[in-house]
Coordinates of C-alpha atoms in Angstrom, one line a residue:
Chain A
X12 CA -107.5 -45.3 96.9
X13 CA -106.9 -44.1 100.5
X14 CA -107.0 -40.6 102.0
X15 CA -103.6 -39.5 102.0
X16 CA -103.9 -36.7 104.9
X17 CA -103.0 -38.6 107.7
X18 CA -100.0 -40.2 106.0
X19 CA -96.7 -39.0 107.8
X20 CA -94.7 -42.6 106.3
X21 CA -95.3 -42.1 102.6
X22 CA -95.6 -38.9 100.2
X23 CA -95.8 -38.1 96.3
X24 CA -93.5 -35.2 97.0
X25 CA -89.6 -35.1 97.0
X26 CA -88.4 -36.1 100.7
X27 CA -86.4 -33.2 102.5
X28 CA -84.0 -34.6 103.9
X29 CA -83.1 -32.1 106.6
X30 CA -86.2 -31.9 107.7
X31 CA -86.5 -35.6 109.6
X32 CA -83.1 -35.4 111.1
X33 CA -84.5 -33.2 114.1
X34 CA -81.2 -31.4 114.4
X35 CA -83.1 -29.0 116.6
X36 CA -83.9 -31.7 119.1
X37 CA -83.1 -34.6 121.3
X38 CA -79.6 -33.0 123.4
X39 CA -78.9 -35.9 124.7
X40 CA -77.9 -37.8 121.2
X41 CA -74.8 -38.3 120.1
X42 CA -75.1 -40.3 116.8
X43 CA -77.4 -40.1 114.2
X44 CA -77.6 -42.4 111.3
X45 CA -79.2 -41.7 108.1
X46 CA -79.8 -44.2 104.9
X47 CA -81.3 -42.5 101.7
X48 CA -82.3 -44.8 99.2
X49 CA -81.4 -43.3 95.5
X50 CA -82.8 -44.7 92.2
X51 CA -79.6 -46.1 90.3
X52 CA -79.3 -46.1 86.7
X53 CA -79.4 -50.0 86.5
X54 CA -80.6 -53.0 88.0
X55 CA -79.7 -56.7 87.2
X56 CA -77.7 -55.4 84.2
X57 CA -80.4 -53.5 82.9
X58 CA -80.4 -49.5 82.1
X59 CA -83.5 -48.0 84.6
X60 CA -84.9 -45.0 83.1
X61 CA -87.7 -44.3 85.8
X62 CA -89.3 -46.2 88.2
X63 CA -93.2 -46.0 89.7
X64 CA -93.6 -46.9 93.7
X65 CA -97.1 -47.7 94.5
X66 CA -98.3 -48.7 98.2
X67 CA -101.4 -50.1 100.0
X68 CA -101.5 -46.9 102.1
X69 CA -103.2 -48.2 105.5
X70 CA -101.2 -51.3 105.8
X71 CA -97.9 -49.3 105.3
X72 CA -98.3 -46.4 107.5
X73 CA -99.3 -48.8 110.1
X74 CA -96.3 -51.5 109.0
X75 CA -93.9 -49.0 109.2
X76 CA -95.2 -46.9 112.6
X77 CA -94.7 -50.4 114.1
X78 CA -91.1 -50.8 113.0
X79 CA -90.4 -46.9 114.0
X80 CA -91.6 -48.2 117.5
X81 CA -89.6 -51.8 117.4
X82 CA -86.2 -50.5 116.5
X83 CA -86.6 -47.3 119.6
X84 CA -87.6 -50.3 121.8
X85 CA -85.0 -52.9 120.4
X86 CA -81.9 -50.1 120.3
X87 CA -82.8 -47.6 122.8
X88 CA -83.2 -44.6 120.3
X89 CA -84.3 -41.2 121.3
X90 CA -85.5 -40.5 117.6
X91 CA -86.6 -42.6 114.2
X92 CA -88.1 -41.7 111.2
X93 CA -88.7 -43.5 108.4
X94 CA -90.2 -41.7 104.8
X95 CA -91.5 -43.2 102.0
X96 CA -91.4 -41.4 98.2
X97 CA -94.6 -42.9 95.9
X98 CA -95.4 -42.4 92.2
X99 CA -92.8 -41.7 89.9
X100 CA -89.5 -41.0 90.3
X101 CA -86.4 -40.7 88.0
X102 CA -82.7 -41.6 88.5
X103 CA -80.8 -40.7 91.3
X104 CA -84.1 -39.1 93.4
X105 CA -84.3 -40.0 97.3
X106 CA -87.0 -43.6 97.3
X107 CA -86.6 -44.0 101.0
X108 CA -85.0 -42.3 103.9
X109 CA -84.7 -44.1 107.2
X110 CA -83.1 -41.9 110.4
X111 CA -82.0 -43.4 114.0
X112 CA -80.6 -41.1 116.5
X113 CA -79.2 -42.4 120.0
X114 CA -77.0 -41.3 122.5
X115 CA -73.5 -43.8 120.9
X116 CA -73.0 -44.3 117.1
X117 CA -73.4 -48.2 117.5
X118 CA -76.9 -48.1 118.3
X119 CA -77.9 -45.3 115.7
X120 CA -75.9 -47.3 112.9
X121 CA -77.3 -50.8 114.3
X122 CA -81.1 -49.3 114.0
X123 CA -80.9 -47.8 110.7
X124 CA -79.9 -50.9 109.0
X125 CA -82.8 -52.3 110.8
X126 CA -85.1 -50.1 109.5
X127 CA -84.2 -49.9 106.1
X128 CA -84.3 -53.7 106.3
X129 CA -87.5 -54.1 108.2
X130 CA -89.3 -51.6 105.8
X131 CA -88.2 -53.2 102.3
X132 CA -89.1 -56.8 103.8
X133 CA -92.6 -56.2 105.2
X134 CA -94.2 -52.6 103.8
X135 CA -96.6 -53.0 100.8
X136 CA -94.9 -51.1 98.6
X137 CA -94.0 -51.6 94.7
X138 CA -91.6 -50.6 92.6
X139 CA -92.4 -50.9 88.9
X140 CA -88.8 -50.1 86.6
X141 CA -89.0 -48.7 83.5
X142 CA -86.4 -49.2 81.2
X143 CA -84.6 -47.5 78.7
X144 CA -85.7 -49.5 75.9
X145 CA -89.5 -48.9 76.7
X146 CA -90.2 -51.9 78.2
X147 CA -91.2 -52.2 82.4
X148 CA -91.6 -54.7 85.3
X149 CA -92.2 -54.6 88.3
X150 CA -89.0 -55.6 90.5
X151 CA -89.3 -59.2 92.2
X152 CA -90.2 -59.1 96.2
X153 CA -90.7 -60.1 99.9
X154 CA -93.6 -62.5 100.5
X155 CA -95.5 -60.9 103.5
X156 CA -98.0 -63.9 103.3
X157 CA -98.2 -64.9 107.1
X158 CA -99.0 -68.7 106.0
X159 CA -97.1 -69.2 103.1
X160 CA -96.3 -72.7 102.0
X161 CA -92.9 -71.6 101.5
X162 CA -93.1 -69.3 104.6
X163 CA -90.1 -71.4 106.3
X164 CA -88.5 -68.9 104.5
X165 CA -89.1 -66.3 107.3
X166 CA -87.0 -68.4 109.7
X167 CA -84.7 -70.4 107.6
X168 CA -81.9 -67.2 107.3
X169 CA -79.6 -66.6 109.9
X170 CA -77.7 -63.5 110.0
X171 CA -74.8 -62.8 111.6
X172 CA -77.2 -60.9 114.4
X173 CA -79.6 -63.7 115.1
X174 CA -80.8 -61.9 117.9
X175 CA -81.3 -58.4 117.1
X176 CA -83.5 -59.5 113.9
X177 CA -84.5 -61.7 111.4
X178 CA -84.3 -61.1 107.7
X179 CA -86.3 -62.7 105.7
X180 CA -85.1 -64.9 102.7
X181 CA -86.1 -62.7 100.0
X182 CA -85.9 -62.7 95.9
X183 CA -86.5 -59.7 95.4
X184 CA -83.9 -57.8 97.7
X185 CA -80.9 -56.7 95.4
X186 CA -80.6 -53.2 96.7
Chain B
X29 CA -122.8 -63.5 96.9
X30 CA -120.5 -60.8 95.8
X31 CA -117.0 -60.9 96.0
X32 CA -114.7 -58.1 95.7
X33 CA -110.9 -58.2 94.9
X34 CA -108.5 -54.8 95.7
X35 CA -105.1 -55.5 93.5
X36 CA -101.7 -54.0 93.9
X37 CA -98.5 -54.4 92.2
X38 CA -97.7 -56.7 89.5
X39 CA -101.9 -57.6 89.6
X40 CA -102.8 -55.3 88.2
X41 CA -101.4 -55.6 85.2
X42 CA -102.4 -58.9 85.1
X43 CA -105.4 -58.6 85.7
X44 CA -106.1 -55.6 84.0
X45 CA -107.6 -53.7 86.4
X46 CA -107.5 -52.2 90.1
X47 CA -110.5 -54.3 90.9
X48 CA -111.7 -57.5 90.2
X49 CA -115.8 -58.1 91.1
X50 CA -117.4 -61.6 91.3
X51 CA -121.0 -63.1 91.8
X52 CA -121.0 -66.4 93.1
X53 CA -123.6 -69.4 93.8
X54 CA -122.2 -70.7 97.1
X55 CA -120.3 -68.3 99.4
X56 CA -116.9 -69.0 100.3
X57 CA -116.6 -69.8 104.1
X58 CA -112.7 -68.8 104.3
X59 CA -110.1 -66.7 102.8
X60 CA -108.8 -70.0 101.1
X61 CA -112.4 -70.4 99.2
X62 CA -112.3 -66.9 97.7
X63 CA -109.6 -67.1 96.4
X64 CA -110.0 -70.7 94.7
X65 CA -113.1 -68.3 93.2
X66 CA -110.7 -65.9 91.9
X67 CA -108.3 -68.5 90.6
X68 CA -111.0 -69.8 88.5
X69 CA -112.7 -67.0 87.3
X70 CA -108.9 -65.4 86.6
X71 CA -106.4 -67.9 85.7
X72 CA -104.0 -64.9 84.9
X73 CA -103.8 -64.3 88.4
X74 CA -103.8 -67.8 89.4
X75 CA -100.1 -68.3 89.1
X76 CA -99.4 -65.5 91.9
X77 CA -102.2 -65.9 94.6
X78 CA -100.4 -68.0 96.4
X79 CA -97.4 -65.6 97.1
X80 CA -100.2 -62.7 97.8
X81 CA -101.3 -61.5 101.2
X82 CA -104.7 -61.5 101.6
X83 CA -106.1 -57.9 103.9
X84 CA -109.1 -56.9 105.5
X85 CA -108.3 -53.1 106.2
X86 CA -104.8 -53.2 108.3
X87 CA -105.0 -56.7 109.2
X88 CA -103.3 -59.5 107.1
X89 CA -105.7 -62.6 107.3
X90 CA -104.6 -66.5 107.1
X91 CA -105.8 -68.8 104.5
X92 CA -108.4 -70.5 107.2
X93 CA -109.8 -67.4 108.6
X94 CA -113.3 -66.6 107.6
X95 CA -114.0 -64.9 104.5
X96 CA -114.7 -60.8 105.6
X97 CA -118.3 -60.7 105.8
X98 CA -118.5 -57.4 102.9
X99 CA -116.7 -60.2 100.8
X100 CA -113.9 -58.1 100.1
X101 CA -110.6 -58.7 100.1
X102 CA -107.0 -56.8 99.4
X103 CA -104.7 -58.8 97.5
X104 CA -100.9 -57.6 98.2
X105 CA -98.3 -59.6 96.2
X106 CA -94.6 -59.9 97.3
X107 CA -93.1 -56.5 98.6
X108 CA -90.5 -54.3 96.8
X109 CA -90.3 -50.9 98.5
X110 CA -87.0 -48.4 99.1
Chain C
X14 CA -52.0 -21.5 113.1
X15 CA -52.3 -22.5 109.7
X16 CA -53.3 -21.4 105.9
X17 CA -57.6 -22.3 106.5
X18 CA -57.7 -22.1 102.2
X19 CA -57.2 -25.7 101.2
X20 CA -58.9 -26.9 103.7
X21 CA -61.9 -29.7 102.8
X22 CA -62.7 -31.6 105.4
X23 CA -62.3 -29.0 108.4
X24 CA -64.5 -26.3 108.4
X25 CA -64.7 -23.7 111.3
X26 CA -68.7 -22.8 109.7
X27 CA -71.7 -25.0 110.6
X28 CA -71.8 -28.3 108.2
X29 CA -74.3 -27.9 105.6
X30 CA -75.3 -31.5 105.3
X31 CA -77.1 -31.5 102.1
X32 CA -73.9 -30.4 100.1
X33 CA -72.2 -33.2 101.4
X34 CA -74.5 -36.1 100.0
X35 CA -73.5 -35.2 96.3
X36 CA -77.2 -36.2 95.1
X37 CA -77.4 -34.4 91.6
X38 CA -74.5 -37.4 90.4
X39 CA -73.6 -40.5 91.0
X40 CA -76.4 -42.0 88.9
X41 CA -75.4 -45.7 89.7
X42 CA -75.5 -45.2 93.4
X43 CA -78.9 -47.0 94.9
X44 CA -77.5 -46.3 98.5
X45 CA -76.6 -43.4 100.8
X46 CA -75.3 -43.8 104.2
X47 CA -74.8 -40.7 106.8
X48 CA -73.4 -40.4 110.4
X49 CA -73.8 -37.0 111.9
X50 CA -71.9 -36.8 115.4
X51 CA -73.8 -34.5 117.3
X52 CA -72.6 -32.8 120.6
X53 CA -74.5 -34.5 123.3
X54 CA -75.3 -32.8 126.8
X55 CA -73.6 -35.0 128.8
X56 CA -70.6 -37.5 128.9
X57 CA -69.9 -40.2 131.3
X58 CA -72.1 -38.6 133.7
X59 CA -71.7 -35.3 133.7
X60 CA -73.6 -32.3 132.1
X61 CA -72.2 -31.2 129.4
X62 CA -72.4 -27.3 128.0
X63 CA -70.7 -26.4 125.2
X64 CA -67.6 -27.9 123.3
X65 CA -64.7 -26.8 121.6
X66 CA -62.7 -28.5 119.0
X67 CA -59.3 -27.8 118.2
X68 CA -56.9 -29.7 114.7
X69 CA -53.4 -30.1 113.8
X70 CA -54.7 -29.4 110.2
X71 CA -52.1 -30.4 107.4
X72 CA -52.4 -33.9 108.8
X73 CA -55.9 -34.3 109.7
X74 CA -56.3 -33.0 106.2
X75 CA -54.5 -35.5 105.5
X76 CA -55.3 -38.1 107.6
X77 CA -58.5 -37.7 106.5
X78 CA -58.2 -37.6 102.6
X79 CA -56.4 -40.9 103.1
X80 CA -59.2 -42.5 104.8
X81 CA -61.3 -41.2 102.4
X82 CA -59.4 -43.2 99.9
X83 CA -59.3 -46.4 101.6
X84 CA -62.8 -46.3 102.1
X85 CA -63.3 -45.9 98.5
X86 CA -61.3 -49.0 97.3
X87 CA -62.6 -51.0 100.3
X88 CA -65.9 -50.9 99.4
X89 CA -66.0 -49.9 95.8
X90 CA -67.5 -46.4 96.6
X91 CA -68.2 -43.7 93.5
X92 CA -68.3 -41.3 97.0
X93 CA -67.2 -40.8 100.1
X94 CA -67.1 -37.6 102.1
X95 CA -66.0 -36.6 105.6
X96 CA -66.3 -33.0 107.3
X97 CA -65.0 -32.3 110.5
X98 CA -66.4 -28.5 112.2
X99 CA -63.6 -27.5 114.5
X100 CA -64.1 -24.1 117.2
X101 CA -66.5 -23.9 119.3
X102 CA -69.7 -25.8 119.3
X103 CA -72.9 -26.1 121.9
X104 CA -75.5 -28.9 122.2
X105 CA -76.8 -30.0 119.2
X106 CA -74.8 -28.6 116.9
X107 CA -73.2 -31.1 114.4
X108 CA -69.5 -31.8 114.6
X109 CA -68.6 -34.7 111.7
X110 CA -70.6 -35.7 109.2
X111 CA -69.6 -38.9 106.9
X112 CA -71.1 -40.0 103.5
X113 CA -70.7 -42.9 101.5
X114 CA -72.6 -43.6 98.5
X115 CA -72.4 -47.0 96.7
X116 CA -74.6 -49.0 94.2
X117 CA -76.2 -51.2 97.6
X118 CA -76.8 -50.5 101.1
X119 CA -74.4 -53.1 102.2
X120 CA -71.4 -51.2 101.5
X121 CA -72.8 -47.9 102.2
X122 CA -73.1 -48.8 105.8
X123 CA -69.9 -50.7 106.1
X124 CA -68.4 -47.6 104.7
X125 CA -69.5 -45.4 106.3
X126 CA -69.1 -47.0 109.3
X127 CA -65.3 -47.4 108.6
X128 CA -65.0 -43.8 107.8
X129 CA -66.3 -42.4 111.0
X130 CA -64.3 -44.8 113.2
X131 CA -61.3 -44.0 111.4
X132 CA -61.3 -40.1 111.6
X133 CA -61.8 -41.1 115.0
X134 CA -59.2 -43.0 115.9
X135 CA -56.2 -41.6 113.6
X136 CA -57.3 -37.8 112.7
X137 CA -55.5 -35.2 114.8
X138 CA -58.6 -33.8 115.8
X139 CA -59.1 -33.2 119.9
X140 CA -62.1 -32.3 121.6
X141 CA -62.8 -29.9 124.7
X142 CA -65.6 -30.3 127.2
X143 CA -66.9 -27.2 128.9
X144 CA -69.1 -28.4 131.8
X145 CA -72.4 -26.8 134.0
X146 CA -69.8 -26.4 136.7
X147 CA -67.6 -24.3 134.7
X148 CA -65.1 -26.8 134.4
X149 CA -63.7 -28.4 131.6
X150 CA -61.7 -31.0 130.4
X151 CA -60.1 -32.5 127.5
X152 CA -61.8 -36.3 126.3
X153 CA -59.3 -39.2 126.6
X154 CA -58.5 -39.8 123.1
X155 CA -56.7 -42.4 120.9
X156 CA -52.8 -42.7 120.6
X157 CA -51.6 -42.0 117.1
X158 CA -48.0 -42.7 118.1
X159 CA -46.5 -45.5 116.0
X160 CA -44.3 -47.0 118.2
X161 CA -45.9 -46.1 121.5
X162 CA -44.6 -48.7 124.0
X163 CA -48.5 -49.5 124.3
X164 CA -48.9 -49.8 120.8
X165 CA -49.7 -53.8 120.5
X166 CA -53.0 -51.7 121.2
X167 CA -53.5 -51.1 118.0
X168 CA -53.6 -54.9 117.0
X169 CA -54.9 -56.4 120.0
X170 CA -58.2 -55.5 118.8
X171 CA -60.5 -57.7 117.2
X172 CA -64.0 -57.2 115.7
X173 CA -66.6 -59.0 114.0
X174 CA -64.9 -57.8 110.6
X175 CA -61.4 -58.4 111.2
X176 CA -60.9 -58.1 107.6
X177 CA -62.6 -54.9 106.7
X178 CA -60.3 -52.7 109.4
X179 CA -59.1 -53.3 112.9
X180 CA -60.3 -50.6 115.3
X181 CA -57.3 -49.9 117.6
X182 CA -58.2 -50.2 121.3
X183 CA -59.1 -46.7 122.4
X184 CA -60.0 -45.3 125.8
X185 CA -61.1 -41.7 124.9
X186 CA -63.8 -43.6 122.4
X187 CA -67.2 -43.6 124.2
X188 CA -69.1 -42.1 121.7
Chain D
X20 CA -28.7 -25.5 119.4
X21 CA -32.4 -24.0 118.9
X22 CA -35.5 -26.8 119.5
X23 CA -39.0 -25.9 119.2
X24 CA -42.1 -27.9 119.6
X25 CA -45.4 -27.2 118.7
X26 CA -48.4 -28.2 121.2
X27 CA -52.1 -29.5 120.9
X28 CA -54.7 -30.5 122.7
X29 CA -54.6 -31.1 126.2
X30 CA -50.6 -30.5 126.2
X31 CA -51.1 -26.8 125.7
X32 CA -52.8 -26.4 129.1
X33 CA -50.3 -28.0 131.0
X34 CA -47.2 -26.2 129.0
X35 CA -48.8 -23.0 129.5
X36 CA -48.5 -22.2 125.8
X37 CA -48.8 -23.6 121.9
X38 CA -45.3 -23.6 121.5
X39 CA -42.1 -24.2 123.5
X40 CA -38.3 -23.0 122.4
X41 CA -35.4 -24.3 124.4
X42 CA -31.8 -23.9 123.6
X43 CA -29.6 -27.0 124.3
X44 CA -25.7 -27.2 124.3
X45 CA -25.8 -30.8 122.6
X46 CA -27.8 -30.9 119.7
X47 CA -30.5 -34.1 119.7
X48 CA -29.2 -36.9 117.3
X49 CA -32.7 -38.6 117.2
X50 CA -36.6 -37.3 118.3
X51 CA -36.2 -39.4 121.5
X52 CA -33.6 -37.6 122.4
X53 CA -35.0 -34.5 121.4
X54 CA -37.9 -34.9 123.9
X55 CA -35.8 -36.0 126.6
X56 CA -34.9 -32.4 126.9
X57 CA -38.3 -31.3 126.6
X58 CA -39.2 -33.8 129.4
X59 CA -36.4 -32.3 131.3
X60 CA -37.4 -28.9 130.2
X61 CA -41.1 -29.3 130.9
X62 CA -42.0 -31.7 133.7
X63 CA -45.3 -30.8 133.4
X64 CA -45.3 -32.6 130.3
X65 CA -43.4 -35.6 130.7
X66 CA -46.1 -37.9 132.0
X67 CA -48.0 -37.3 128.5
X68 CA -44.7 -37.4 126.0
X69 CA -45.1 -40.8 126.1
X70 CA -48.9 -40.7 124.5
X71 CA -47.8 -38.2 121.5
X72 CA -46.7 -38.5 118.4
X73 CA -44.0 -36.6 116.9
X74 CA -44.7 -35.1 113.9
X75 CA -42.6 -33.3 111.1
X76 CA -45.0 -31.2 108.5
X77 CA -47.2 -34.2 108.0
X78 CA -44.9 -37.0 108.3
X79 CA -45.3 -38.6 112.2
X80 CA -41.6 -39.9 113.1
X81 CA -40.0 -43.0 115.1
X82 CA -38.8 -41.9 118.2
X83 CA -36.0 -43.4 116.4
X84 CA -35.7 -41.0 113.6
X85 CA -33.1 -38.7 113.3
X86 CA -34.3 -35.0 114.8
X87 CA -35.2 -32.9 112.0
X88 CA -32.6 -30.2 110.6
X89 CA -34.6 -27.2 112.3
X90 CA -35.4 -28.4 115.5
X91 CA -38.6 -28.7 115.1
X92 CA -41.3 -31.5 116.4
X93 CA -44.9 -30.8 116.2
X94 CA -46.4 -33.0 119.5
X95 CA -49.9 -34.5 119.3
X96 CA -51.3 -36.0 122.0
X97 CA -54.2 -38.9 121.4
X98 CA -56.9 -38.1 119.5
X99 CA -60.6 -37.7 120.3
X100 CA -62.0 -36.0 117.0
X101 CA -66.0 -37.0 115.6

């Protein structure tokens, strides 16, 4: 496994919340959007007990730094922050926090979708459910193979903002 | 030559393991031929390579680029994160 | 002035953002959506310094509760929260803060989205600018008048989700 | 008989004051008519009267509503909360 002391992206420990909103900075924005991704009790019909996140650590620090930097670009944001929980969690704890802030509400809503988005379609992370019967799987995903032979499917979906970004076509995305 | 194999996800448990080591004869020119050696040597993970991302490091490789020269590769299956 | 002891979506005290997000229930929630409106340092050009923001409180209360509501049956929220701060406030310091909580991100955003626009546009909420200059001003706002001889404005509007809510024309809305 | 109406927002500035109490000789059938003799009253007001709503407890009225029994209209001018 990978040194984790350069890892601002991810962490083992329970994400503070307040901490990446940077309340104390940035004057000059007005709106600041915020999506917190909670483990729910169920998924597909089935009763979660716990789930397990696991990462390839280099590839998604560096994955998600690059979509931090695309959506300031792409929607003009003073601020981003996107943080990562790993290793087990149990219902209802924070998986994934994403944060844009920009001068208008538009923009800070428009770049928080994209980053939740962005993240659960291309970081290499997994999320392995455990459920209340004792059995586990891990949940189905996004195929970050550049050369897939069904890698059409990362330009057959059109969204209702073609140009801001493309989502991938993906199984695995119920969330 | 020795091939190594770095699993994550669903692999692992497939495989039974984090790792997967291999000796072989002839050494794979590209990404594509190590893993044909892996298919064969591990038909449990067969059914899945070809939804996996194959890494050197930070840097997701195509099927036709040349095998890293340490022979190793990291496998990452289809992504699930948040 | 009004009886400030039944009062939960006003608050005269700085919005303490963690309360808001209800995270110890809501166990089949998988998604959490926030907009903090933060008091920028500027507006339309010029420098702003501090703000102050006054309520007609029984019917932002309301107002507010209301919207609450319809954002719950909208979108099939377990939870939905809005907190106004009213009194003075300087740069940086948080004036609304929505929440919605739903089993997907989907609706969270679209809630959430809906909820801050509403409060927006129908609570009777105003908001003072204090300028560098020493000046200050109150911001254009949004009619609430029902039958305001300009109010085809509030259905001459169309979005790209006519059929989630129509966003009434609004000058005073730059934010 | 006795009006009052109570001010927000920007309307306070250009009243001079959070509330306003006139005395009329006819007494206001409807709202309109009610703040016709505030426009009268208060011409520093009468360019905005057409932007508020008029509001009884928390109940905003049709200019076409009859004037409530005590005279009174709470006035709010548009909105610019968040």
């Amino acid at each position: 496994m990978t040194d984790s002391s350069n890892r601002i992206h991810l962490t083992e420990y329970p994400i503070a919340i307040d901490e990446l909103l940077a309340l104390d900075r940035y004057p000059e924005c007005g709106g600041l959007a915020l999506f917190a991704g909670t483990v729910r009790d169920h998924h597909q019909g089935l009763p979660v007990e716990s789930l397990r996140y696991t990462a390839y650590a280099p590839l998604a620090e560096k994955r998600i730094a690059e979509i931090e930097q695309q959506a300031r670009e792409r929607f003009g944001l003073s601020y981003c922050r996107v943080m990562h929980r790993l290793g087990a969690l149990r219902i209802g704890d924070v998986a994934i926090v994403c944060v844009a802030r920009a001068a208008h509400r538009a923009e800070a809503f428009e770049a928080c979708r994209y980053l939740v988005d962005e993240v659960k379609h291309q970081a290499p992370i997994w999320k392995e459910e455990f459920y209340t019967d004792g059995s586990s799987a891990y949940v189905q995903g996004c195929c970050i193979r550049p050369d897939s032979r069904s890698g059409d499917q990362h330009h057959a979906h059109t969204d209702s903002h073609p140009d801001h970004h493309r989502v991938p076509h993906c199984d695995g995305d119920h969330s | 030559m020795n091939l190594s194999f770095e699993l994550y996800g669903e692999l692992i448990p497939l495989a039974g393991g984090e790792r997967i080591s291999l000796v072989t004869e002839m050494a794979p020119a590209t990404v594509a031929e190590a893993l044909s050696v892996l298919a064969d040597q591990c038909p449990a993970l067969q059914p899945r390579l070809d939804q996996c991302a194959a890494v050197r490091d930070t840097d997701i490789l195509l099927r036709s680029d040349p095998l890293p020269e340490n022979g190793h590769l990291v496998l990452l299956p289809p992504v699930a994160g948040g």
